[in-house]
Coordinates of N, CA and C in Angstrom, one line a residue:
T1 N 112.2 116.0 108.2 CA 112.0 116.9 109.5 C 110.6 117.4 109.5
L2 N 110.0 117.2 110.7 CA 108.6 117.6 110.9 C 108.7 118.7 111.9
Y3 N 108.2 119.9 111.5 CA 108.2 121.1 112.4 C 106.8 121.2 113.0
I4 N 106.8 121.2 114.3 CA 105.5 121.2 115.1 C 105.4 122.6 115.7
Y5 N 104.3 123.4 115.5 CA 104.1 124.7 116.0 C 103.2 124.7 117.2
G6 N 103.2 125.8 118.0 CA 102.3 125.7 119.2 C 100.8 125.8 118.8
A7 N 100.0 125.6 119.8 CA 98.5 125.4 119.6 C 97.8 126.8 119.3
K8 N 98.4 127.9 119.6 CA 97.6 129.1 119.5 C 98.4 130.0 118.4
G9 N 97.5 130.8 117.8 CA 98.1 131.8 116.9 C 98.2 131.3 115.5
D10 N 98.2 132.3 114.6 CA 98.4 132.0 113.2 C 99.9 132.2 112.8
Y11 N 100.3 131.4 111.7 CA 101.7 131.4 111.3 C 101.8 131.8 109.8
A12 N 102.6 132.8 109.5 CA 102.8 133.2 108.1 C 103.9 132.5 107.4
I13 N 103.7 132.0 106.3 CA 104.7 131.5 105.4 C 104.8 132.3 104.2
D14 N 106.1 132.6 103.7 CA 106.3 133.3 102.6 C 105.3 133.0 101.4
G15 N 104.6 133.9 100.9 CA 103.6 133.6 99.9 C 104.1 133.1 98.6
G16 N 105.4 133.1 98.4 CA 106.1 132.7 97.1 C 106.5 131.2 97.2
V17 N 106.1 130.5 98.4 CA 106.6 129.0 98.5 C 105.3 128.2 98.9
E18 N 105.4 127.0 98.7 CA 104.2 126.1 99.1 C 104.1 126.1 100.6
F19 N 102.8 125.8 101.1 CA 102.6 125.6 102.5 C 103.4 124.4 103.0
A20 N 103.5 123.3 102.2 CA 104.2 122.1 102.6 C 104.5 121.4 101.4
T21 N 105.6 120.5 101.5 CA 106.1 119.6 100.5 C 106.3 118.3 101.2
L22 N 105.6 117.2 100.7 CA 105.9 115.9 101.1 C 106.6 115.1 100.1
E23 N 107.9 114.8 100.4 CA 108.8 114.2 99.4 C 108.5 112.7 99.3
K24 N 109.0 112.2 98.3 CA 108.8 110.7 98.1 C 109.4 110.0 99.2
G25 N 108.7 109.1 99.8 CA 109.2 108.3 101.0 C 108.7 108.9 102.4
A26 N 108.1 110.0 102.3 CA 107.5 110.6 103.5 C 106.1 110.1 103.7
D27 N 105.9 108.8 103.8 CA 104.6 108.2 103.7 C 103.9 108.2 105.0
Y28 N 102.6 107.9 105.0 CA 101.8 107.7 106.2 C 101.7 109.0 107.0
I29 N 101.5 110.2 106.3 CA 101.3 111.4 107.1 C 100.0 112.0 106.9
S30 N 99.4 112.4 108.0 CA 98.0 113.1 107.9 C 98.1 114.4 108.4
F31 N 97.4 115.4 107.7 CA 97.1 116.7 108.0 C 95.6 116.7 108.4
V32 N 95.4 117.0 109.6 CA 94.0 117.0 110.2 C 93.7 118.4 110.8
G33 N 92.6 119.0 110.4 CA 92.1 120.2 111.0 C 93.1 121.4 110.7
L34 N 93.8 121.4 109.6 CA 94.7 122.5 109.3 C 94.1 123.3 108.2
D35 N 94.2 124.7 108.4 CA 93.7 125.6 107.4 C 94.9 126.4 106.8
F36 N 94.9 126.4 105.5 CA 96.0 127.1 104.7 C 95.3 128.2 103.9
S37 N 95.9 129.4 103.8 CA 95.3 130.4 103.0 C 96.4 131.3 102.4
S38 N 96.2 131.6 101.1 CA 97.0 132.6 100.4 C 98.4 132.2 100.0
T39 N 98.7 131.8 98.8 CA 100.0 131.6 98.2 C 100.0 131.8 96.8
S40 N 101.1 132.3 96.2 CA 101.1 132.5 94.7 C 101.7 131.3 94.0
T41 N 102.0 130.2 94.7 CA 102.3 129.0 94.1 C 101.3 127.9 94.4
S42 N 101.6 126.7 94.2 CA 100.7 125.6 94.7 C 100.7 125.6 96.2
G43 N 99.6 124.9 96.8 CA 99.5 124.9 98.3 C 100.4 123.8 98.8
I44 N 100.1 122.6 98.6 CA 100.8 121.5 99.1 C 101.3 120.7 97.9
M45 N 102.7 120.4 97.8 CA 103.3 119.6 96.9 C 103.4 118.2 97.4
L46 N 102.8 117.2 96.7 CA 102.8 115.8 97.3 C 103.5 114.8 96.3
Y47 N 104.4 114.2 96.9 CA 105.1 113.0 96.2 C 105.0 111.7 97.0
A48 N 104.4 111.7 98.2 CA 104.4 110.7 99.1 C 103.1 109.9 99.0
D49 N 103.2 108.6 99.4 CA 102.0 107.7 99.5 C 101.3 107.8 100.8
H50 N 100.1 107.3 100.9 CA 99.3 107.2 102.2 C 99.2 108.5 102.8
F51 N 99.0 109.6 102.1 CA 98.8 110.9 102.7 C 97.2 111.1 102.8
T52 N 96.9 111.7 104.0 CA 95.5 112.0 104.3 C 95.4 113.6 104.6
F53 N 94.5 114.1 103.9 CA 94.1 115.5 104.3 C 92.7 115.5 104.7
D54 N 92.3 115.8 106.0 CA 91.1 115.7 106.6 C 90.7 116.9 107.4
L55 N 89.5 117.2 107.3 CA 88.9 118.4 108.1 C 89.7 119.7 108.0
G56 N 90.1 120.0 106.8 CA 91.0 121.1 106.6 C 90.5 122.1 105.5
K57 N 91.2 123.1 105.3 CA 90.8 124.1 104.3 C 92.0 124.6 103.6
I58 N 91.9 124.8 102.2 CA 93.0 125.4 101.5 C 92.3 126.4 100.6
G59 N 92.7 127.6 100.6 CA 92.1 128.7 99.8 C 93.0 129.8 99.3
N60 N 92.5 130.6 98.4 CA 93.3 131.8 98.0 C 94.6 131.3 97.4
V61 N 94.5 130.4 96.4 CA 95.7 129.7 95.9 C 95.7 130.3 94.4
S62 N 96.8 131.1 94.1 CA 97.0 131.5 92.7 C 98.0 130.8 91.9
G63 N 98.6 129.7 92.5 CA 99.5 128.8 91.7 C 98.6 127.7 91.0
K64 N 99.3 126.6 90.7 CA 98.7 125.6 90.0 C 97.5 124.9 90.7
A65 N 97.7 124.5 92.0 CA 96.7 123.8 92.6 C 96.8 123.9 94.1
A66 N 95.7 123.6 94.8 CA 95.7 123.6 96.2 C 96.6 122.4 96.7
I67 N 96.3 121.3 96.1 CA 97.1 120.0 96.3 C 97.6 119.7 94.9
D68 N 98.9 119.7 94.8 CA 99.6 119.5 93.4 C 100.3 118.2 93.6
I69 N 100.1 117.2 92.7 CA 100.6 115.9 92.8 C 101.3 115.6 91.4
P70 N 102.5 116.0 91.2 CA 103.2 115.8 89.9 C 103.8 114.5 89.6
D71 N 103.7 113.5 90.6 CA 104.2 112.2 90.4 C 103.2 111.1 90.9
H72 N 103.4 110.0 90.6 CA 102.4 109.0 90.9 C 102.3 108.7 92.5
V73 N 101.1 108.8 93.1 CA 101.0 108.5 94.5 C 99.9 107.5 94.6
K74 N 99.9 106.7 95.7 CA 98.9 105.7 95.9 C 98.3 106.0 97.3
N75 N 97.1 105.5 97.6 CA 96.5 105.6 98.9 C 96.3 107.0 99.4
L76 N 96.0 107.9 98.5 CA 95.8 109.4 98.8 C 94.3 109.4 99.3
T77 N 94.1 110.1 100.4 CA 92.7 110.3 100.9 C 92.5 111.9 101.2
I78 N 91.6 112.4 100.6 CA 91.2 113.9 100.7 C 89.8 113.8 101.2
K79 N 89.4 114.2 102.3 CA 88.1 114.1 102.8 C 87.7 115.3 103.8
N80 N 86.3 115.4 103.8 CA 85.8 116.4 104.8 C 86.4 117.8 104.8
S81 N 86.8 118.3 103.7 CA 87.6 119.5 103.7 C 87.0 120.4 102.7
E82 N 87.5 121.7 102.7 CA 87.0 122.8 101.9 C 88.1 123.4 101.0
F83 N 87.8 123.6 99.7 CA 88.8 124.2 98.8 C 88.0 125.3 98.1
Y84 N 88.7 126.6 98.1 CA 88.0 127.7 97.6 C 89.0 128.7 97.0
N85 N 88.5 129.5 96.1 CA 89.3 130.6 95.5 C 90.6 130.1 95.0
C86 N 90.6 129.0 94.3 CA 91.7 128.4 93.6 C 91.7 128.8 92.1
V87 N 92.7 129.6 91.7 CA 92.6 130.3 90.5 C 92.7 129.2 89.3
D88 N 93.4 128.1 89.5 CA 93.5 127.2 88.4 C 92.8 125.9 88.8
T89 N 93.4 125.1 89.5 CA 92.9 123.7 90.0 C 93.0 123.6 91.5
C90 N 92.0 122.8 92.0 CA 92.1 122.6 93.5 C 93.0 121.2 93.7
I91 N 92.7 120.2 93.0 CA 93.4 118.9 93.2 C 93.9 118.6 91.8
Y92 N 95.3 118.3 91.7 CA 95.8 118.2 90.4 C 96.8 116.9 90.4
L93 N 96.2 115.8 89.9 CA 97.0 114.4 89.8 C 97.3 114.3 88.4
N94 N 98.4 115.0 88.0 CA 98.8 115.1 86.6 C 99.9 114.0 86.2
Y95 N 100.8 113.7 87.2 CA 101.8 112.7 86.8 C 102.7 113.2 85.7
N96 N 102.9 114.5 85.4 CA 103.7 115.0 84.3 C 103.1 114.5 82.9
G97 N 101.7 114.2 82.9 CA 101.2 113.7 81.7 C 101.6 112.3 81.4
T98 N 102.2 111.5 82.3 CA 102.6 110.2 82.0 C 101.5 109.2 82.2
I99 N 101.2 108.3 81.3 CA 100.3 107.2 81.4 C 100.9 106.1 82.2
L100 N 100.2 105.7 83.3 CA 100.9 104.9 84.3 C 100.7 103.4 84.0
Y101 N 100.1 103.1 82.8 CA 99.9 101.6 82.6 C 100.1 101.3 81.1
D102 N 100.2 100.1 80.8 CA 100.3 99.5 79.5 C 99.0 98.7 79.4
L103 N 98.1 99.2 78.5 CA 96.8 98.6 78.4 C 96.8 97.0 78.1
A104 N 97.8 96.7 77.3 CA 98.0 95.3 76.9 C 98.7 94.4 78.0
D105 N 99.2 95.0 79.0 CA 99.9 94.3 80.0 C 99.2 94.4 81.4
P106 N 98.3 93.5 81.8 CA 97.6 93.6 83.1 C 98.5 93.8 84.3
S107 N 99.7 93.3 84.2 CA 100.7 93.5 85.4 C 100.9 94.9 85.8
T108 N 100.6 95.9 84.8 CA 100.9 97.3 85.0 C 99.7 97.9 85.6
H109 N 98.5 97.2 85.7 CA 97.3 97.8 86.1 C 97.2 97.8 87.6
I110 N 97.8 98.7 88.2 CA 97.9 98.9 89.7 C 97.1 99.9 90.1
N111 N 96.0 99.6 90.9 CA 95.0 100.6 91.4 C 95.7 101.6 92.3
S112 N 95.4 102.9 92.1 CA 96.0 103.9 93.1 C 95.3 103.9 94.4
N113 N 94.1 103.4 94.5 CA 93.3 103.5 95.7 C 93.2 104.9 96.2
N114 N 93.2 105.9 95.4 CA 93.0 107.3 95.8 C 91.5 107.7 96.0
I115 N 91.2 108.4 97.1 CA 89.8 108.7 97.4 C 89.7 110.1 97.7
I116 N 88.7 110.8 97.0 CA 88.4 112.3 97.2 C 86.9 112.3 97.6
T117 N 86.6 112.5 98.9 CA 85.2 112.3 99.2 C 84.7 113.3 100.4
N118 N 83.5 113.7 100.2 CA 82.8 114.5 101.2 C 83.5 115.9 101.4
N119 N 83.8 116.6 100.3 CA 84.6 117.8 100.3 C 83.7 118.9 99.6
Y120 N 83.9 120.1 99.9 CA 83.3 121.3 99.4 C 84.2 122.1 98.6
F121 N 83.9 122.2 97.3 CA 84.9 122.9 96.3 C 84.0 124.1 95.9
H122 N 84.4 125.4 96.0 CA 83.6 126.5 95.6 C 84.4 127.6 95.2
D123 N 83.8 128.6 94.3 CA 84.5 129.7 93.9 C 85.8 129.4 93.2
F124 N 86.0 128.3 92.5 CA 87.2 128.2 91.6 C 86.9 129.0 90.4
T125 N 88.0 129.6 89.9 CA 87.9 130.6 88.9 C 88.3 130.2 87.5
L126 N 89.0 131.1 86.9 CA 89.1 130.9 85.4 C 90.3 131.5 84.7
P127 N 91.5 130.9 84.8 CA 92.7 131.4 84.1 C 92.6 130.7 82.7
D128 N 92.1 129.4 82.6 CA 92.1 128.6 81.4 C 90.8 127.9 81.5
Y129 N 90.0 128.1 80.4 CA 88.7 127.4 80.6 C 88.7 125.9 80.3
F130 N 89.9 125.4 79.9 CA 90.0 123.9 80.0 C 90.6 123.4 81.3
S131 N 90.2 124.2 82.4 CA 90.7 123.7 83.8 C 89.5 123.2 84.5
S132 N 89.7 122.4 85.5 CA 88.7 121.9 86.4 C 89.1 121.9 87.9
A133 N 88.1 121.9 88.8 CA 88.6 121.8 90.2 C 89.4 120.6 90.5
I134 N 89.1 119.4 89.9 CA 89.9 118.2 90.1 C 90.3 117.9 88.7
E135 N 91.6 117.6 88.4 CA 92.2 117.1 87.2 C 93.0 115.9 87.4
I136 N 92.7 114.8 86.6 CA 93.5 113.6 86.8 C 93.9 113.1 85.4
T137 N 95.2 112.7 85.3 CA 95.7 112.1 83.9 C 96.4 110.8 84.2
G138 N 96.0 109.8 83.4 CA 96.7 108.5 83.4 C 96.6 107.7 84.6
D139 N 95.5 107.8 85.4 CA 95.5 107.1 86.6 C 94.5 105.9 86.6
I140 N 94.6 105.0 87.5 CA 93.7 103.9 87.6 C 93.0 103.8 89.0
G141 N 91.7 103.9 89.0 CA 91.0 103.5 90.2 C 90.7 104.6 91.2
T142 N 90.9 105.9 90.9 CA 90.7 106.9 91.8 C 89.1 107.1 91.9
E143 N 88.6 107.3 93.1 CA 87.2 107.5 93.3 C 86.9 108.8 93.9
I144 N 86.0 109.5 93.2 CA 85.6 110.9 93.6 C 84.1 110.9 94.0
T145 N 83.8 110.9 95.3 CA 82.4 110.6 95.7 C 81.9 111.6 96.7
H146 N 80.6 111.9 96.8 CA 79.9 112.7 97.8 C 80.6 114.1 98.0
N147 N 80.9 114.7 96.9 CA 81.5 116.0 97.0 C 80.5 117.0 96.5
Y148 N 80.6 118.3 96.9 CA 79.7 119.3 96.5 C 80.5 120.4 95.8
F149 N 80.3 120.6 94.5 CA 80.8 121.7 93.7 C 80.0 122.7 93.4
Y150 N 80.4 124.0 93.8 CA 79.4 125.1 93.7 C 80.1 126.4 93.2
Q151 N 79.4 127.1 92.4 CA 79.8 128.3 91.7 C 81.3 128.3 91.2
G152 N 81.5 127.5 90.2 CA 82.8 127.5 89.6 C 82.7 128.1 88.1
G153 N 83.7 128.9 87.8 CA 83.6 129.5 86.5 C 83.9 128.6 85.4
H154 N 84.7 127.4 85.7 CA 85.0 126.4 84.7 C 84.5 125.0 85.2
G155 N 85.1 124.0 84.8 CA 84.5 122.7 85.1 C 84.9 122.2 86.5
A156 N 84.2 121.1 86.9 CA 84.4 120.6 88.2 C 85.5 119.5 88.2
I157 N 85.3 118.4 87.3 CA 86.2 117.3 87.2 C 86.6 117.0 85.8
R158 N 87.8 116.8 85.6 CA 88.4 116.4 84.3 C 89.2 115.2 84.4
Y159 N 89.0 114.1 83.6 CA 90.0 113.0 83.6 C 90.4 112.7 82.1
N160 N 91.7 112.5 82.1 CA 92.4 112.3 80.7 C 93.0 110.8 80.8
C161 N 92.7 110.0 79.8 CA 93.5 108.7 79.6 C 93.5 107.9 80.9
C162 N 92.4 107.8 81.6 CA 92.3 107.0 82.8 C 91.5 105.8 82.6
I163 N 91.6 104.8 83.6 CA 90.8 103.7 83.6 C 90.3 103.4 85.1
D164 N 89.1 102.9 85.1 CA 88.5 102.5 86.4 C 88.2 103.7 87.3
I165 N 88.0 104.9 86.8 CA 87.7 106.1 87.6 C 86.1 105.9 88.0
V166 N 85.8 106.3 89.1 CA 84.5 106.3 89.6 C 84.1 107.7 90.1
I167 N 83.1 108.3 89.5 CA 82.6 109.6 89.9 C 81.2 109.4 90.3
E168 N 80.9 109.4 91.5 CA 79.4 109.2 92.0 C 79.0 109.9 93.2
Y169 N 77.7 110.2 93.3 CA 77.0 110.8 94.4 C 77.6 112.2 94.7
N170 N 78.0 112.9 93.6 CA 78.4 114.3 93.7 C 77.3 115.2 93.3
V171 N 77.4 116.6 93.8 CA 76.4 117.6 93.3 C 77.2 118.6 92.6
F172 N 76.9 119.0 91.4 CA 77.5 120.0 90.6 C 76.5 121.1 90.5
D173 N 76.7 122.3 91.1 CA 75.7 123.4 91.1 C 76.3 124.6 90.7
E174 N 75.7 125.3 89.7 CA 76.2 126.6 89.1 C 77.7 126.4 88.8
I175 N 78.0 125.4 88.0 CA 79.3 125.2 87.4 C 79.3 125.7 86.0
M176 N 80.4 126.0 85.4 CA 80.6 126.4 84.0 C 80.0 127.7 83.7
T177 N 79.9 128.7 84.7 CA 79.3 129.9 84.5 C 80.0 130.9 83.5
K178 N 81.2 130.6 83.2 CA 82.0 131.5 82.4 C 82.8 130.8 81.2
T179 N 82.2 129.5 80.9 CA 82.9 128.8 80.0 C 81.8 128.2 78.9
Q180 N 82.2 128.0 77.8 CA 81.3 127.5 76.7 C 81.6 126.0 76.3
D181 N 82.8 125.9 75.9 CA 83.2 124.5 75.3 C 83.8 123.6 76.3
Y182 N 83.1 123.1 77.3 CA 83.6 122.2 78.3 C 82.5 121.6 79.0
G183 N 82.7 120.8 80.0 CA 81.7 120.2 80.8 C 82.0 120.1 82.3
A184 N 80.9 120.1 83.1 CA 81.1 120.1 84.5 C 82.0 118.8 84.8
V185 N 81.7 117.7 84.2 CA 82.5 116.5 84.1 C 83.1 116.5 82.7
Y186 N 84.4 116.5 82.5 CA 84.9 116.5 81.1 C 85.8 115.3 80.9
V187 N 85.6 114.5 79.9 CA 86.4 113.4 79.6 C 87.2 113.5 78.4
W188 N 88.6 113.3 78.4 CA 89.4 113.6 77.3 C 90.1 112.4 76.9
N189 N 90.0 111.9 75.7 CA 90.8 110.9 75.2 C 90.9 109.7 76.0
A190 N 89.7 109.2 76.6 CA 89.7 108.0 77.4 C 89.3 106.8 76.5
V191 N 90.3 106.3 75.7 CA 90.1 105.3 74.8 C 90.6 104.0 75.3
T192 N 90.4 103.7 76.5 CA 91.1 102.5 77.1 C 90.3 101.3 77.2
Y193 N 89.0 101.3 76.8 CA 88.1 100.2 76.9 C 88.1 99.5 78.2
R194 N 88.3 100.3 79.3 CA 88.0 99.9 80.7 C 87.1 100.9 81.3
D195 N 86.0 100.3 81.9 CA 84.9 101.2 82.4 C 85.3 102.3 83.4
N196 N 85.2 103.5 83.0 CA 85.1 104.6 83.9 C 83.6 104.8 84.1
A197 N 83.2 105.2 85.3 CA 81.8 105.3 85.7 C 81.5 106.7 86.2
I198 N 80.5 107.4 85.6 CA 79.9 108.7 86.0 C 78.5 108.3 86.4
R199 N 78.1 108.2 87.7 CA 76.9 107.8 88.1 C 76.3 108.3 89.3
Y200 N 75.0 108.5 89.3 CA 74.2 108.9 90.6 C 74.6 110.2 90.9
N201 N 74.9 111.1 90.1 CA 75.3 112.5 90.4 C 74.1 113.4 90.2
I202 N 74.2 114.6 90.7 CA 73.2 115.7 90.4 C 73.8 116.8 89.7
F203 N 73.3 117.2 88.6 CA 73.9 118.4 87.8 C 72.8 119.4 87.7
K204 N 73.0 120.6 88.2 CA 71.9 121.6 88.2 C 72.5 123.0 88.0
N205 N 71.7 123.8 87.3 CA 72.0 125.2 87.1 C 73.4 125.4 86.4
I206 N 73.5 124.6 85.3 CA 74.8 124.6 84.5 C 74.4 125.2 83.1
P207 N 74.8 126.3 82.8 CA 74.4 126.8 81.5 C 74.8 126.2 80.2
V208 N 75.8 125.4 80.2 CA 76.3 124.6 79.0 C 76.2 123.1 79.3
Y209 N 77.3 122.3 79.3 CA 77.2 121.0 79.3 C 77.5 120.4 80.7
G210 N 76.6 119.4 81.1 CA 76.8 118.6 82.3 C 77.9 117.7 82.1
I211 N 77.8 116.7 81.3 CA 78.9 115.8 81.0 C 79.4 115.9 79.6
Y212 N 80.6 116.0 79.4 CA 81.2 116.1 77.9 C 82.3 115.0 77.7
L213 N 81.9 114.1 76.8 CA 82.8 113.0 76.3 C 83.4 113.5 75.1
D214 N 84.7 113.7 75.2 CA 85.4 114.5 74.1 C 86.5 113.7 73.6
N215 N 86.9 114.0 72.3 CA 88.1 113.5 71.7 C 88.1 111.9 71.6
N216 N 87.1 111.2 71.1 CA 87.0 109.9 70.9 C 87.0 109.1 72.2
S217 N 86.5 109.6 73.2 CA 86.4 108.8 74.5 C 85.5 107.7 74.3
C218 N 85.9 106.5 74.8 CA 85.1 105.2 74.4 C 84.9 104.4 75.7
D219 N 83.8 103.7 75.7 CA 83.6 102.7 76.8 C 83.4 103.4 78.1
Q220 N 82.8 104.5 78.2 CA 82.5 105.2 79.4 C 81.1 104.8 79.9
V221 N 80.8 104.7 81.1 CA 79.5 104.3 81.6 C 78.9 105.6 82.3
V222 N 77.8 106.0 81.8 CA 77.1 107.1 82.3 C 75.7 106.7 82.7
N223 N 75.4 106.7 84.0 CA 74.0 106.2 84.4 C 73.6 106.7 85.7
G224 N 72.3 106.8 85.8 CA 71.6 107.2 87.0 C 71.8 108.7 87.5
N225 N 72.3 109.6 86.6 CA 72.4 111.0 86.9 C 71.2 111.8 86.8
V226 N 71.0 112.8 87.5 CA 69.9 113.8 87.4 C 70.5 115.1 86.8
F227 N 69.7 115.6 85.8 CA 70.1 116.9 85.2 C 69.0 117.8 85.4
Y228 N 69.2 119.0 85.9 CA 68.1 120.1 86.1 C 68.6 121.4 85.7
N229 N 68.0 122.1 84.8 CA 68.3 123.4 84.4 C 69.7 123.5 83.8
C230 N 70.0 122.6 82.9 CA 71.3 122.5 82.2 C 71.0 122.9 80.7
G231 N 72.0 123.6 80.0 CA 72.0 123.8 78.6 C 71.9 122.6 77.9
F232 N 72.8 121.7 78.1 CA 72.8 120.3 77.5 C 73.0 119.3 78.7
A233 N 72.5 118.2 78.9 CA 72.8 117.3 79.8 C 74.2 116.6 79.5
I234 N 74.2 115.9 78.3 CA 75.4 115.1 77.9 C 75.7 115.4 76.4
V235 N 76.9 115.7 76.2 CA 77.4 115.7 74.8 C 78.5 114.7 74.5
Q236 N 78.5 114.0 73.4 CA 79.5 113.1 72.9 C 80.2 113.6 71.7
N237 N 81.5 113.9 71.6 CA 82.2 114.3 70.5 C 83.1 113.3 70.1
G238 N 82.7 112.5 69.2 CA 83.5 111.2 68.8 C 83.2 110.2 69.8
G239 N 84.0 109.1 69.7 CA 83.9 108.0 70.5 C 82.8 107.0 70.2
R240 N 82.9 105.8 70.8 CA 81.9 104.8 70.5 C 81.8 103.9 71.8
E241 N 80.8 103.0 71.8 CA 80.6 102.0 72.8 C 80.5 102.6 74.2
N242 N 80.1 103.9 74.2 CA 79.6 104.4 75.5 C 78.3 103.9 76.0
K243 N 78.1 103.7 77.2 CA 76.9 103.2 77.8 C 76.3 104.4 78.6
I244 N 75.2 104.9 78.1 CA 74.5 106.1 78.6 C 73.1 105.6 78.9
Y245 N 72.7 105.6 80.1 CA 71.3 105.1 80.4 C 70.8 105.5 81.7
D246 N 69.5 105.3 81.9 CA 68.9 105.8 83.2 C 69.0 107.2 83.6

């Protein structure tokens, strides 16, 4: 059921529920030019494929995420939007911690085709310093490009156990202002021997680590990035066969 409201006026939703839930099978839906503010839970719960969030805003979220994705979705597009004052995470593609592929079985290597591009993330705060504005676990092929991350107490992007992730042409500015043992881009346990790429980004005004390859992360490609006024540009904690150049 799709409820359509009139063109004028603001509409209040109980602060204890999500702004919207898109259940599995509710595919090919776009939210364009919609602004959501203030909830004690997650903002949008997403289980559907081919969802687009464009030209919108989600802010003042004290639950898990502005867009919370607890199951595998494909062809997600989040673009041209603003996310602010998210207490934990702005975009959370966690899939209940499930790894979506068998590394030895190429037939399971299905690209999600998820794209997060041209968004503005700012003033995300700090309930847990192992949090990031975008968190991804067990995914294949998500692209995070041309985004601006500004004034975050903790990290900007974290991916765990992923393959073929691309993080490029982003700006990370005044991130990690209240965190010590973390990175603006943080990689955890990526031992998949399939290239994840962190390239052509700008890291500036970061008091600790720009990129943190943690817990035996292997075969990551880090190239073409610019680091300015960072405590450390790159730290590798364990791992091998990472390619770090230019």
